[in-house]
Amino acid sequence: MSGMSGSSYTETGVDTDLAASAAASLGSILAATASFPDDAGQPMVENGYYASALRLTDELALAVCTDGVGSKLLVAEAMGKYDTVGIDCIAMNVNDLICIGAKPITMVDYVGVEHLDAEVMAAVGRGLVEGARQSSISIPGGETAQLPEMIRGHQPGKGLDLVGTAVGVLPVDRVNCGKDVAPGDVVLGLASSGLHSNGYTLARHALLEKGGLDLAAHHETLGRTVGEEMLEPTRIYVKEAMALWESDVPVKAMLHITGDGLLNLTRVKSKVGWCLDTLPEPPAVFRLVQELGAVDIAEMYRVFNMGIGFCVVVAPQHVEAAQTVLQTAGSESTVIGRAVAEPPETVQLPQHGLTGTGTAFQASSSG
Amino acid sequence: MSGMSGSSYTETGVDTDLAASAAASLGSILAATASFPDDAGQPMVENGYYASALRLTDELALAVCTDGVGSKLLVAEAMGKYDTVGIDCIAMNVNDLICIGAKPITMVDYVGVEHLDAEVMAAVGRGLVEGARQSSISIPGGETAQLPEMIRGHQPGKGLDLVGTAVGVLPVDRVNCGKDVAPGDVVLGLASSGLHSNGYTLARHALLEKGGLDLAAHHETLGRTVGEEMLEPTRIYVKEAMALWESDVPVKAMLHITGDGLLNLTRVKSKVGWCLDTLPEPPAVFRLVQELGAVDIAEMYRVFNMGIGFCVVVAPQHVEAAQTVLQTAGSESTVIGRAVAEPPETVQLPQHGLTGTGTAFQASSSG
């Protein structure tokens, strides 16, 4: 529950519960389409997991997912700096694809603009190219739509929306929804690069409105300007996933920590709960959002990644091998907790006295 | 060239030349990504054709494309009727996919909203289900984003953007960019259901602003209300394409008539021009837009499909067989013209004294 006098996401105009409910309702309406394809195209993954998988042949499955950069684009607009949001667009999609075991191969972009600006488009393009390079994917096409009556930004004419749809492939037997996760399995956390691309409405409210910070001003705690911190591109974890698949380390689940923060762990399709009792100290930007916005710690863990951008779940006997593979791929990982038998579909954060289910954390009854 | 006193697309705030140039510039920046995938994922179709094809295996290619409903959504908003725009969203994508020879298998949707409205979302969902049924595809997932600062409509809180990304598969040897089209090949035109999903900024300007028509009013020429006419869903041509592939009729090219109207014919990757000398009379809605908006006929043919929603190009000796297959699939087709040797990349409309290249028609020098 968020503090009465502090900021919460709902107060900022984004109702995440309503969003979840409306999206779920749309999802259940669209479930009727599963039977429409006559051969290829039937879904292999339950709705609501990170990406969809469809059987293409006896051996090969296709994976597809779509996500946008959201209101982080308003920071790019305010900074007049558009050359990194393309990385975010790709990261938000390829990091979802790898969760189900798919190797990303391509992405198409949708750019909706209030008015076309060739320099902005070129900068967006440079970020997309960099994200594609980091993910080893092609961007063979996309759609640019001028919609002056439908897209807006903060400054007149500057409206921009950026969405991607990524496609990957995987062997049919690698489709992974975390069904094999068992109590005792260990959660390895990979560091995020900062806010990534979630929670920007709350972060902007806390840092810029309540906190009165200037995007262009150097901030001592952050060691750079507020705008630089807020535009830090989302980390891409494709190389790490590829390295694990190429190794002989069995991966029980991979989880991209997006909206709903560490509650993303409850997405796994096995009846376990999670006890994350060795979380690292969140990076400075999160502490700053919390302080300046007077945001309740439960709300912080509900909205933000709090320093953990991606989780890999492995059996205890494979922890060391997994960490070695990840390190070789360029990523340090830390043990942040483990799967537990009870209570199921719950994330306990004992260091913070929090227990989370669904889309909210609250004070633990036995905190 | 558009009439000085009439409406043109640029005057309505949508600069299609600028859009084409900015999109082309983004496309050329993104072309660098073609070399990033290490195996699967390399593009097989030249950029700028209807959809992208990527080689998956020696036999199988993947096709992907993305498109949105655009400002037709503002008509849905004004009518408070959202249960058909989902059909448009699917049509605009699957009709593009089939042009390169791909069988659509799945689509994911992106719904960006100013504020979530469960009833609107359910109606959008019903249209998507109907479009999926007509196309035999699944919709296994999607993204719904609440972006109150980035999405707007005409009425406060009603902003909605709807975009789809469709994926299809095809045998590697069916990838078709029209490379085999030769002078003398015949263009079969399939009727559109009306405006489809292009040119709505100009259509709204002509009918509602200049013409002063009321969306809710019955219009004698149209035989229904203006709003019903404007919301008529885009026709889906998947069944027709499937029937042709299953027949033994060799198809030289398939062309979805979208923005740029019949100039879409110049997309084929062979050095031919087009002489369309037996075009049918455009349906009433186009004549009404032209009259009420005082829109030049060149601008009409540049922006709208003018009654032809899809073209199939076949050799002269296959015309009859192709028409029989299309008829069996439920579509009448008419011969609207043929490919010619000279001038290349040009569309001649002798009935209207127009010649088109690039993205514009103008009065023919020998009209």
XYZ file of C-alpha atoms in Angstrom:
734
model
C 0.000 0.000 0.000
C 1.429 3.358 -0.884
C 1.944 6.110 1.659
C -0.952 8.538 2.021
C 1.202 11.613 1.538
C 3.605 10.143 -1.013
C 3.353 9.492 -4.725
C 1.850 6.369 -6.145
C 1.463 5.327 -9.713
C -2.314 5.654 -9.755
C -2.130 9.273 -8.605
C 0.054 10.094 -11.600
C -2.707 9.101 -14.002
C -1.576 5.591 -14.836
C -3.807 2.969 -13.264
C -1.785 -0.229 -13.504
C -4.528 -2.417 -11.988
C -7.052 -1.128 -14.507
C -4.480 -1.648 -17.252
C -3.864 -5.217 -16.166
C -7.583 -5.904 -15.993
C -8.397 -4.346 -19.386
C -5.442 -6.096 -21.010
C -6.522 -9.399 -19.470
C -10.053 -8.826 -20.734
C -8.773 -8.106 -24.258
C -6.577 -11.186 -23.974
C -9.526 -13.380 -23.056
C -11.560 -12.053 -25.988
C -8.655 -12.731 -28.341
C -8.183 -16.258 -26.975
C -10.971 -17.284 -29.369
C -8.501 -16.803 -32.218
C -6.294 -19.726 -31.105
C -8.406 -22.148 -33.149
C -8.478 -20.062 -36.356
C -5.196 -21.141 -37.979
C -5.578 -24.438 -39.782
C -2.056 -25.715 -39.108
C 0.893 -23.500 -38.161
C -0.005 -20.679 -35.833
C -1.538 -22.386 -32.824
C -0.203 -20.875 -29.599
C 2.192 -23.028 -27.521
C 2.553 -20.712 -24.523
C -0.183 -19.683 -22.123
C -1.433 -16.151 -22.647
C 0.169 -13.584 -20.373
C 3.683 -15.017 -20.415
C 6.467 -12.911 -21.884
C 5.980 -13.812 -25.514
C 3.890 -16.082 -27.660
C 5.241 -19.235 -29.237
C 3.665 -20.878 -32.266
C 4.592 -24.237 -33.722
C 5.978 -23.824 -37.255
C 7.220 -27.343 -37.961
C 7.782 -30.454 -35.850
C 11.115 -29.026 -34.731
C 10.794 -25.260 -35.026
C 8.694 -22.743 -33.116
C 8.222 -19.069 -33.762
C 8.101 -16.538 -30.931
C 6.639 -13.066 -31.123
C 6.128 -10.202 -28.713
C 5.424 -6.488 -28.847
C 6.224 -3.625 -26.512
C 6.768 0.092 -26.651
C 9.100 2.564 -24.986
C 6.211 4.421 -23.329
C 6.667 7.635 -21.421
C 10.478 7.390 -21.341
C 9.991 9.042 -24.745
C 8.868 12.206 -22.940
C 12.301 12.391 -21.297
C 13.912 12.065 -24.732
C 11.649 14.873 -25.922
C 12.548 17.108 -22.984
C 16.267 16.428 -23.513
C 15.989 16.723 -27.300
C 18.021 13.491 -27.381
C 16.519 10.634 -29.356
C 19.483 8.394 -30.160
C 19.031 5.885 -27.333
C 15.269 5.215 -27.190
C 15.691 2.828 -30.123
C 17.879 0.681 -27.861
C 15.092 0.694 -25.275
C 12.571 -0.304 -27.924
C 14.627 -3.316 -28.893
C 15.586 -4.214 -25.323
C 11.980 -4.282 -24.116
C 11.170 -6.788 -26.847
C 14.219 -9.036 -27.137
C 14.500 -9.362 -23.345
C 10.924 -10.689 -23.383
C 11.593 -13.086 -26.263
C 14.550 -14.770 -24.581
C 12.421 -15.491 -21.486
C 10.513 -18.176 -23.399
C 13.718 -19.587 -24.872
C 13.602 -17.843 -28.244
C 16.573 -16.466 -30.100
C 15.543 -13.039 -31.449
C 16.040 -12.772 -35.193
C 14.225 -9.664 -36.311
C 12.133 -6.686 -35.212
C 9.869 -4.237 -36.993
C 9.289 -0.796 -35.562
C 6.243 1.452 -35.445
C 6.925 5.166 -35.139
C 3.834 7.306 -34.662
C 4.621 11.010 -34.843
C 2.714 14.235 -34.499
C 4.914 15.787 -37.173
C 7.839 14.261 -38.995
C 11.270 15.559 -38.153
C 14.043 14.019 -40.233
C 16.692 14.601 -37.550
C 14.580 12.961 -34.862
C 13.878 10.000 -37.136
C 17.567 9.611 -37.933
C 18.443 9.667 -34.221
C 15.741 7.095 -33.453
C 17.192 5.016 -36.275
C 20.711 5.167 -34.816
C 19.430 3.808 -31.503
C 17.539 1.034 -33.269
C 20.690 0.073 -35.161
C 22.700 -0.053 -31.941
C 20.030 -2.162 -30.222
C 19.876 -4.474 -33.231
C 23.667 -4.830 -33.155
C 23.626 -5.743 -29.448
C 20.873 -8.305 -30.120
C 22.165 -9.661 -33.453
C 18.832 -8.997 -35.139
C 17.791 -7.332 -38.387
C 15.198 -4.568 -38.732
C 13.958 -5.199 -42.252
C 11.013 -2.829 -42.187
C 8.622 -0.815 -40.119
C 5.888 1.751 -40.228
C 6.136 5.498 -39.791
C 2.773 7.200 -39.344
C 2.119 10.930 -39.190
C -0.887 11.313 -36.912
C -1.074 14.957 -35.852
C -4.529 14.501 -34.320
C -3.643 11.353 -32.383
C -0.070 11.643 -31.111
C 1.112 14.390 -28.798
C 4.069 15.231 -26.617
C 4.717 17.933 -24.057
C 5.825 20.488 -26.632
C 3.637 21.294 -29.632
C 4.526 19.173 -32.643
C 6.969 16.968 -30.745
C 4.708 13.948 -30.142
C 6.384 10.589 -30.728
C 5.421 6.999 -29.972
C 7.833 4.138 -30.579
C 6.813 0.497 -30.474
C 8.532 -2.661 -31.629
C 7.474 -6.176 -32.456
C 10.204 -8.773 -32.279
C 10.229 -12.249 -33.736
C 12.420 -15.124 -32.684
C 12.812 -18.813 -33.322
C 13.509 -21.731 -31.060
C 13.565 -25.506 -31.053
C 10.111 -26.734 -30.044
C 11.598 -28.464 -26.996
C 13.160 -25.233 -25.681
C 9.855 -23.403 -25.187
C 10.111 -22.399 -21.538
C 7.434 -20.988 -19.223
C 9.176 -22.006 -16.043
C 7.107 -25.168 -15.597
C 10.055 -27.057 -14.093
C 10.852 -24.540 -11.365
C 10.856 -26.289 -7.980
C 11.304 -25.144 -4.389
C 14.980 -24.681 -3.673
C 15.840 -23.444 -7.159
C 18.090 -20.416 -7.029
C 17.394 -16.968 -8.482
C 20.372 -15.258 -10.068
C 19.911 -11.530 -10.531
C 21.568 -9.617 -13.359
C 22.015 -5.917 -12.772
C 19.845 -3.416 -14.588
C 21.413 -0.292 -16.050
C 18.957 1.899 -14.120
C 15.271 2.584 -14.605
C 15.223 0.690 -17.926
C 11.866 1.514 -19.583
C 9.290 1.082 -16.839
C 7.865 3.400 -14.221
C 8.691 6.619 -16.046
C 5.455 8.355 -15.186
C 6.207 7.894 -11.496
C 9.937 8.586 -11.883
C 9.291 11.837 -13.754
C 6.703 12.862 -11.184
C 9.073 12.151 -8.298
C 12.310 13.553 -9.724
C 11.109 16.441 -11.867
C 7.807 17.605 -10.393
C 7.956 16.834 -6.676
C 11.756 16.867 -6.525
C 12.092 19.892 -8.769
C 15.234 18.481 -10.377
C 16.414 19.853 -13.690
C 17.118 17.256 -16.386
C 20.166 19.203 -17.520
C 21.659 19.674 -14.049
C 24.528 17.532 -12.803
C 23.462 15.550 -9.722
C 26.164 14.552 -7.280
C 24.534 11.313 -6.098
C 24.036 10.168 -9.683
C 27.439 11.357 -10.857
C 25.900 12.757 -14.021
C 22.912 14.811 -15.131
C 19.423 13.696 -14.177
C 18.548 13.484 -17.861
C 21.527 11.260 -18.653
C 20.523 8.937 -15.833
C 16.896 8.840 -16.991
C 17.840 8.176 -20.614
C 20.334 5.402 -19.802
C 19.374 2.666 -22.275
C 17.797 -0.546 -21.078
C 20.302 -3.398 -20.868
C 19.948 -6.158 -23.420
C 20.460 -9.688 -22.096
C 20.472 -11.629 -25.369
C 24.171 -12.549 -25.265
C 23.772 -13.940 -21.748
C 20.768 -16.054 -22.782
C 22.547 -17.339 -25.881
C 25.583 -18.278 -23.802
C 23.407 -20.256 -21.376
C 21.638 -22.127 -24.200
C 24.970 -22.937 -25.793
C 26.312 -24.213 -22.479
C 25.180 -27.414 -20.790
C 23.602 -25.515 -17.888
C 19.888 -26.336 -17.610
C 17.911 -23.100 -17.238
C 14.664 -23.452 -15.285
C 13.327 -19.971 -16.096
C 14.418 -16.578 -17.355
C 12.521 -13.511 -16.233
C 12.699 -9.996 -17.597
C 12.009 -7.579 -14.728
C 9.630 -5.057 -16.294
C 6.480 -3.345 -15.023
C 5.445 -4.964 -11.685
C 9.139 -5.288 -10.799
C 10.169 -8.490 -9.057
C 6.527 -9.636 -9.085
C 7.410 -10.753 -12.616
C 8.759 -13.883 -10.896
C 5.165 -14.963 -10.230
C 4.679 -15.369 -13.977
C 6.370 -18.786 -13.960
C 3.945 -21.589 -14.666
C 4.754 -23.700 -11.618
C 3.264 -23.608 -8.135
C 6.087 -21.968 -6.256
C 6.630 -18.799 -4.295
C 9.803 -16.776 -4.043
C 11.909 -15.610 -1.145
C 14.384 -12.946 -2.232
C 16.458 -12.421 0.881
C 19.805 -11.336 -0.532
C 18.831 -8.450 -2.779
C 21.579 -5.921 -3.388
C 21.182 -2.303 -2.354
C 19.205 -0.515 -5.108
C 21.259 1.933 -7.208
C 21.192 5.626 -6.412
C 18.491 6.602 -8.910
C 15.908 4.457 -7.126
C 16.782 5.895 -3.718
C 16.454 9.358 -5.207
C 13.012 8.615 -6.679
C 11.918 7.184 -3.342
C 13.150 10.160 -1.309
C 12.116 13.008 -3.578
C 8.747 11.489 -4.414
C 8.135 10.249 -0.865
C 7.262 6.952 -2.506
C 6.438 4.022 -0.265
C 8.967 1.169 -0.491
C 6.169 -1.230 -1.482
C 5.281 1.033 -4.398
C 8.965 1.273 -5.366
C 9.275 -2.529 -5.589
C 5.970 -2.769 -7.430
C 6.867 -0.251 -10.146
C 10.645 -0.432 -10.596
C 13.284 -3.082 -11.197
C 15.246 -1.741 -8.187
C 18.558 -2.701 -9.741
C 17.726 -6.210 -11.002
C 16.928 -6.195 -14.720
C 16.799 -9.894 -15.430
C 16.620 -13.126 -13.456
C 17.854 -16.598 -14.297
C 16.513 -19.509 -12.261
C 18.617 -22.663 -11.974
C 18.806 -25.698 -9.715
C 21.182 -25.218 -6.750
C 23.816 -27.561 -8.201
C 24.025 -25.431 -11.367
C 24.494 -22.025 -9.745
C 28.250 -21.927 -10.058
C 28.289 -23.137 -13.653
C 25.558 -20.649 -14.617
C 27.438 -17.781 -13.008
C 30.597 -18.754 -14.878
C 28.745 -18.829 -18.211
C 27.128 -15.452 -17.496
C 30.465 -13.964 -16.488
C 32.076 -15.198 -19.699
C 29.211 -13.538 -21.581
C 30.094 -10.304 -19.790
C 27.639 -10.236 -16.886
C 28.176 -10.497 -13.183
C 25.259 -12.173 -11.430
C 24.361 -12.465 -7.784
C 22.209 -14.927 -5.905
C 19.188 -12.875 -4.823
C 16.988 -15.638 -3.408
C 15.226 -18.916 -4.146
C 11.959 -20.565 -5.052
C 9.970 -21.773 -2.035
C 7.015 -24.138 -1.653
C 4.829 -21.767 0.342
C 3.107 -19.443 -0.101
C 2.746 -20.005 -3.870
C 2.639 -17.131 -6.387
C 4.053 -14.805 -3.777
C 7.278 -12.841 -3.624
C 8.743 -12.231 -0.166
C 11.291 -9.482 0.327
C 12.272 -10.028 3.987
C 14.952 -7.310 3.891
C 12.138 -4.810 3.313
C 9.344 -6.520 5.270
C 7.327 -6.878 2.081
C 5.213 -9.650 0.616
C 3.810 -9.369 -2.882
C 1.061 -11.137 -4.790
C -0.730 -10.198 -7.995
C 0.417 -6.704 -8.810
C 1.142 -5.295 -5.335
C 3.518 -5.588 -2.431
C 2.423 -4.963 1.135
C 3.915 -5.141 4.619
C 4.472 -8.792 5.545
C 2.228 -10.033 8.351
C 5.297 -11.586 9.958
C 7.768 -9.031 8.722
C -1.068 18.475 -59.105
C -3.941 19.342 -56.822
C -6.355 22.147 -57.574
C -5.484 25.518 -56.072
C -8.880 25.999 -54.469
C -9.554 22.383 -53.608
C -8.309 20.149 -50.822
C -5.064 18.278 -50.992
C -3.505 15.967 -48.484
C -0.669 18.321 -47.585
C -3.088 21.117 -46.703
C -4.780 18.830 -44.186
C -1.552 18.517 -42.189
C -0.318 15.195 -43.539
C 2.679 15.621 -45.819
C 2.916 12.312 -47.662
C 6.074 13.273 -49.575
C 7.825 14.214 -46.349
C 6.560 10.987 -44.803
C 7.895 8.932 -47.679
C 11.243 10.697 -47.504
C 11.616 10.379 -43.716
C 10.539 6.734 -43.828
C 12.998 6.059 -46.636
C 15.728 7.765 -44.632
C 14.932 5.652 -41.568
C 14.857 2.584 -43.806
C 18.303 3.345 -45.177
C 19.717 3.822 -41.670
C 18.194 0.509 -40.592
C 19.556 -1.282 -43.669
C 22.825 -1.603 -41.706
C 21.085 -4.199 -39.534
C 20.767 -6.714 -42.388
C 24.209 -8.127 -41.567
C 23.674 -8.441 -37.799
C 21.944 -11.837 -37.603
C 24.455 -14.659 -37.747
C 22.230 -17.122 -39.617
C 18.426 -16.891 -39.755
C 17.115 -13.374 -40.079
C 18.782 -12.034 -43.190
C 16.269 -10.136 -45.350
C 15.196 -11.786 -48.632
C 13.050 -8.954 -49.992
C 14.234 -5.507 -50.965
C 13.333 -2.824 -48.447
C 10.167 -0.922 -49.293
C 8.182 -3.844 -50.640
C 5.015 -4.842 -48.823
C 6.556 -7.030 -46.175
C 9.906 -8.408 -45.186
C 10.909 -12.008 -45.757
C 13.652 -13.737 -43.810
C 15.083 -17.163 -44.514
C 14.376 -19.527 -41.608
C 15.496 -22.833 -43.079
C 16.432 -24.047 -46.561
C 12.743 -24.439 -47.352
C 10.916 -22.017 -45.096
C 10.827 -18.232 -44.989
C 9.234 -15.950 -42.445
C 7.376 -12.796 -43.460
C 6.623 -9.860 -41.217
C 4.978 -6.487 -41.644
C 3.456 -3.789 -39.475
C 0.758 -1.204 -40.067
C -1.773 0.783 -38.111
C -5.341 1.906 -38.628
C -4.373 5.572 -38.521
C -6.898 8.374 -38.512
C -9.835 6.096 -39.404
C -9.777 5.644 -35.617
C -10.995 9.244 -35.265
C -14.147 8.263 -37.171
C -14.637 5.356 -34.769
C -14.208 7.802 -31.892
C -16.726 10.249 -33.340
C -19.226 7.429 -33.931
C -18.506 5.792 -30.565
C -18.272 2.548 -32.559
C -15.097 0.546 -32.121
C -16.052 -2.984 -33.172
C -14.772 -2.854 -36.752
C -11.397 -1.064 -36.532
C -9.846 -4.363 -35.419
C -10.800 -5.779 -38.834
C -9.026 -2.835 -40.473
C -5.953 -3.421 -38.310
C -5.730 -7.026 -39.460
C -6.636 -6.272 -43.073
C -3.915 -3.648 -43.465
C -1.346 -6.206 -42.343
C -2.470 -9.514 -43.834
C -3.196 -7.898 -47.215
C 0.439 -6.734 -47.216
C 1.786 -10.147 -46.200
C 0.058 -12.019 -49.014
C 1.628 -9.655 -51.585
C 5.036 -11.286 -51.046
C 3.506 -14.767 -51.132
C 3.216 -15.361 -47.399
C 0.390 -17.127 -45.668
C -0.483 -15.071 -42.565
C -0.365 -17.141 -39.378
C -0.462 -14.701 -36.504
C -0.672 -11.054 -35.496
C 0.075 -9.134 -32.321
C -1.669 -5.868 -31.597
C -0.524 -2.653 -29.972
C -3.234 -0.515 -28.417
C -2.057 2.848 -27.133
C -4.752 4.674 -25.187
C -5.113 7.990 -23.439
C -7.281 6.326 -20.797
C -8.429 2.732 -20.614
C -12.085 2.040 -21.249
C -13.060 -1.598 -20.824
C -15.998 -1.326 -23.250
C -13.864 0.237 -25.962
C -11.216 -2.431 -25.494
C -13.811 -5.200 -25.709
C -15.210 -3.722 -28.934
C -11.716 -3.415 -30.419
C -11.198 -7.038 -29.418
C -14.370 -8.176 -31.208
C -13.156 -6.583 -34.441
C -9.749 -8.188 -34.073
C -11.401 -11.590 -33.564
C -13.524 -11.121 -36.700
C -10.481 -10.046 -38.737
C -8.515 -13.019 -37.404
C -11.374 -15.352 -38.355
C -11.476 -13.963 -41.900
C -7.697 -14.379 -42.175
C -7.352 -17.727 -40.338
C -4.759 -16.292 -37.971
C -4.283 -16.344 -34.209
C -3.703 -13.291 -32.011
C -1.714 -14.816 -29.172
C -0.721 -11.598 -27.458
C -0.309 -7.892 -27.698
C 0.450 -4.764 -25.764
C -1.947 -2.289 -24.218
C -0.293 0.939 -23.090
C -1.922 3.774 -21.150
C -0.136 6.909 -22.299
C -2.242 9.898 -21.240
C 0.516 12.368 -22.141
C 1.247 10.875 -25.563
C -2.026 9.686 -27.096
C -4.959 11.963 -27.813
C -8.194 11.968 -29.723
C -10.724 14.649 -30.578
C -12.599 14.300 -27.308
C -10.762 14.494 -23.977
C -9.733 11.047 -22.740
C -10.769 9.256 -25.925
C -7.352 8.945 -27.584
C -6.678 5.549 -29.163
C -4.000 4.208 -31.488
C -4.208 0.695 -32.913
C -1.334 -0.987 -34.717
C -0.715 -4.583 -35.723
C 2.276 -6.647 -36.672
C 1.527 -9.750 -38.672
C 3.743 -12.732 -39.277
C 3.422 -15.257 -42.045
C 5.308 -18.164 -43.500
C 6.009 -19.233 -47.049
C 8.104 -21.661 -49.023
C 11.397 -19.958 -49.878
C 10.645 -20.330 -53.589
C 7.319 -18.471 -53.307
C 8.844 -15.162 -52.157
C 7.410 -12.765 -54.712
C 8.348 -9.149 -55.417
C 6.960 -9.119 -58.930
C 10.343 -9.718 -60.563
C 8.771 -11.814 -63.348
C 6.222 -9.237 -64.452
C 6.613 -8.591 -68.195
C 4.957 -6.230 -70.677
C 1.609 -7.634 -71.707
C 0.830 -9.164 -68.318
C -2.713 -8.451 -67.248
C -3.849 -6.607 -64.108
C -6.934 -8.046 -62.434
C -8.602 -5.645 -60.031
C -10.509 -6.845 -56.977
C -13.070 -4.428 -55.606
C -12.430 -2.562 -52.397
C -15.214 -2.231 -49.831
C -14.815 1.571 -49.842
C -12.148 3.840 -48.404
C -10.421 0.930 -46.625
C -7.918 2.479 -44.192
C -6.099 5.105 -46.234
C -6.738 8.748 -46.927
C -8.919 9.380 -43.894
C -7.455 12.770 -43.101
C -8.449 13.996 -46.545
C -11.766 12.105 -46.551
C -12.769 13.564 -43.195
C -11.736 17.024 -44.313
C -13.751 16.748 -47.540
C -16.887 15.068 -46.207
C -17.180 16.460 -42.689
C -15.454 19.836 -42.715
C -15.794 21.203 -46.238
C -18.888 19.154 -47.047
C -20.495 19.713 -43.666
C -21.916 16.197 -43.632
C -23.048 14.668 -40.367
C -21.651 11.207 -39.604
C -25.001 10.118 -38.194
C -27.095 11.380 -41.128
C -28.394 9.053 -43.806
C -26.962 9.998 -47.194
C -28.998 9.119 -50.256
C -26.082 8.593 -52.642
C -24.384 6.272 -50.147
C -27.583 4.467 -49.176
C -26.567 4.589 -45.527
C -25.136 7.009 -42.993
C -21.882 8.785 -43.725
C -20.374 7.222 -40.595
C -21.377 3.706 -41.651
C -19.750 4.264 -45.022
C -16.576 5.658 -43.454
C -16.306 2.800 -40.956
C -16.881 0.051 -43.529
C -14.126 -2.448 -42.723
C -11.242 -2.969 -45.109
C -11.689 -6.095 -47.223
C -9.367 -8.989 -46.479
C -8.007 -10.831 -49.516
C -6.340 -13.795 -47.794
C -8.824 -16.421 -49.050
C -8.308 -15.236 -52.632
C -4.524 -15.423 -52.329
C -4.672 -18.871 -50.740
C -6.956 -20.099 -53.527
C -4.516 -18.850 -56.172
C -1.516 -20.516 -54.466
C -3.452 -23.768 -54.175
C -4.400 -23.592 -57.876
C -1.969 -24.103 -60.731
C -2.301 -20.477 -61.872
C 1.103 -18.753 -61.852
C 0.778 -15.391 -60.108
C 3.245 -12.747 -61.312
C 2.479 -10.205 -58.581
C -0.096 -9.315 -55.954
C -0.525 -5.701 -54.955
C -2.418 -4.284 -52.014
C -3.749 -0.848 -53.012
C -2.977 1.281 -49.943
C -1.658 4.832 -49.537
C -0.504 6.124 -52.962
C -3.447 4.299 -54.566
C -2.768 2.589 -57.871
C 0.808 3.905 -57.774
C 1.366 0.842 -55.601
C 1.759 -1.008 -58.901
C 5.147 0.686 -59.366
C 6.436 -1.262 -56.360
C 7.003 -4.390 -58.470
C 10.677 -5.174 -58.900
C 10.676 -5.369 -62.698
C 11.207 -2.652 -65.277
C 7.667 -2.212 -66.496
C 5.097 0.503 -66.567
C 1.349 0.139 -66.316
C -1.521 1.207 -68.497
C -4.826 0.930 -66.659
C -7.359 1.718 -69.373
C -10.415 -0.221 -68.232
C -10.864 0.996 -64.678
C -14.396 0.725 -63.344
C -16.308 3.808 -62.242
C -15.250 4.613 -58.647
C -17.914 3.899 -55.998
C -20.107 6.715 -54.706
C -18.043 7.549 -51.629
C -15.067 8.579 -53.770
C -17.192 10.789 -56.009
C -18.646 12.409 -52.908
C -15.184 13.110 -51.434
C -14.096 14.565 -54.757
C -17.136 16.815 -55.129
C -17.530 18.039 -51.565
C -13.797 18.547 -51.039
C -13.232 19.960 -54.545
C -10.375 17.497 -54.720
C -8.452 17.274 -57.966
C -8.820 13.908 -59.733
C -5.017 13.457 -59.641
C -5.061 13.872 -55.864
C -7.996 11.424 -55.621
C -6.047 8.704 -57.471
C -2.922 9.457 -55.448
C -4.587 9.136 -52.059
C -7.442 6.643 -52.470
C -7.934 3.141 -53.843
C -10.819 4.480 -55.999
C -12.658 1.151 -55.817
C -9.776 -1.258 -56.441
C -8.490 -2.752 -53.194
C -6.161 -5.401 -54.512
C -4.532 -6.332 -57.820
C -3.389 -9.680 -59.154
C -1.031 -9.710 -62.130
C -0.988 -12.753 -64.404
C 0.186 -13.618 -67.897
C -2.513 -13.096 -70.563
C -3.041 -16.831 -71.055
C -3.859 -17.262 -67.337
C -6.454 -14.518 -67.009
C -9.463 -16.734 -67.383
C -8.171 -19.409 -65.014
C -7.218 -16.793 -62.418
C -10.642 -15.183 -62.605
C -12.305 -18.570 -62.133
C -10.174 -19.314 -59.055
C -10.919 -15.872 -57.597
C -14.632 -16.293 -58.280
C -14.643 -19.678 -56.549
C -12.950 -17.979 -53.565
C -15.811 -15.485 -53.543
C -14.402 -12.526 -55.473
C -15.345 -11.067 -58.799
C -12.365 -9.551 -60.587
C -12.129 -7.323 -63.616
C -9.333 -6.683 -66.076
C -8.269 -3.106 -65.344
C -5.173 -2.873 -67.555
C -1.787 -4.350 -68.329
C 1.941 -4.032 -67.848
C 3.690 -2.103 -70.627
C 7.333 -1.726 -71.630
C 7.393 2.073 -71.660
C 7.534 4.293 -69.764
C 8.829 2.171 -66.832
C 7.720 2.740 -63.220
C 4.801 4.789 -64.446
C 1.054 4.290 -64.138
C -1.069 5.658 -66.978
C -4.775 6.229 -66.406
C -5.898 7.243 -69.929
C -9.569 7.412 -68.911
C -8.637 10.284 -66.622
C -5.789 11.817 -68.630
C -3.378 11.056 -65.776
C 0.149 9.721 -65.624
C 1.750 8.848 -62.302
C 5.300 8.284 -61.133
C 6.774 8.216 -57.650
C 4.014 9.362 -55.345
C 2.014 11.668 -57.627
C -0.241 11.668 -60.647
C -0.345 14.549 -63.084
C -2.064 15.404 -66.328
C -0.613 13.260 -69.118
C 1.396 15.216 -71.680
C -0.505 13.404 -74.390
C -3.754 13.052 -72.452
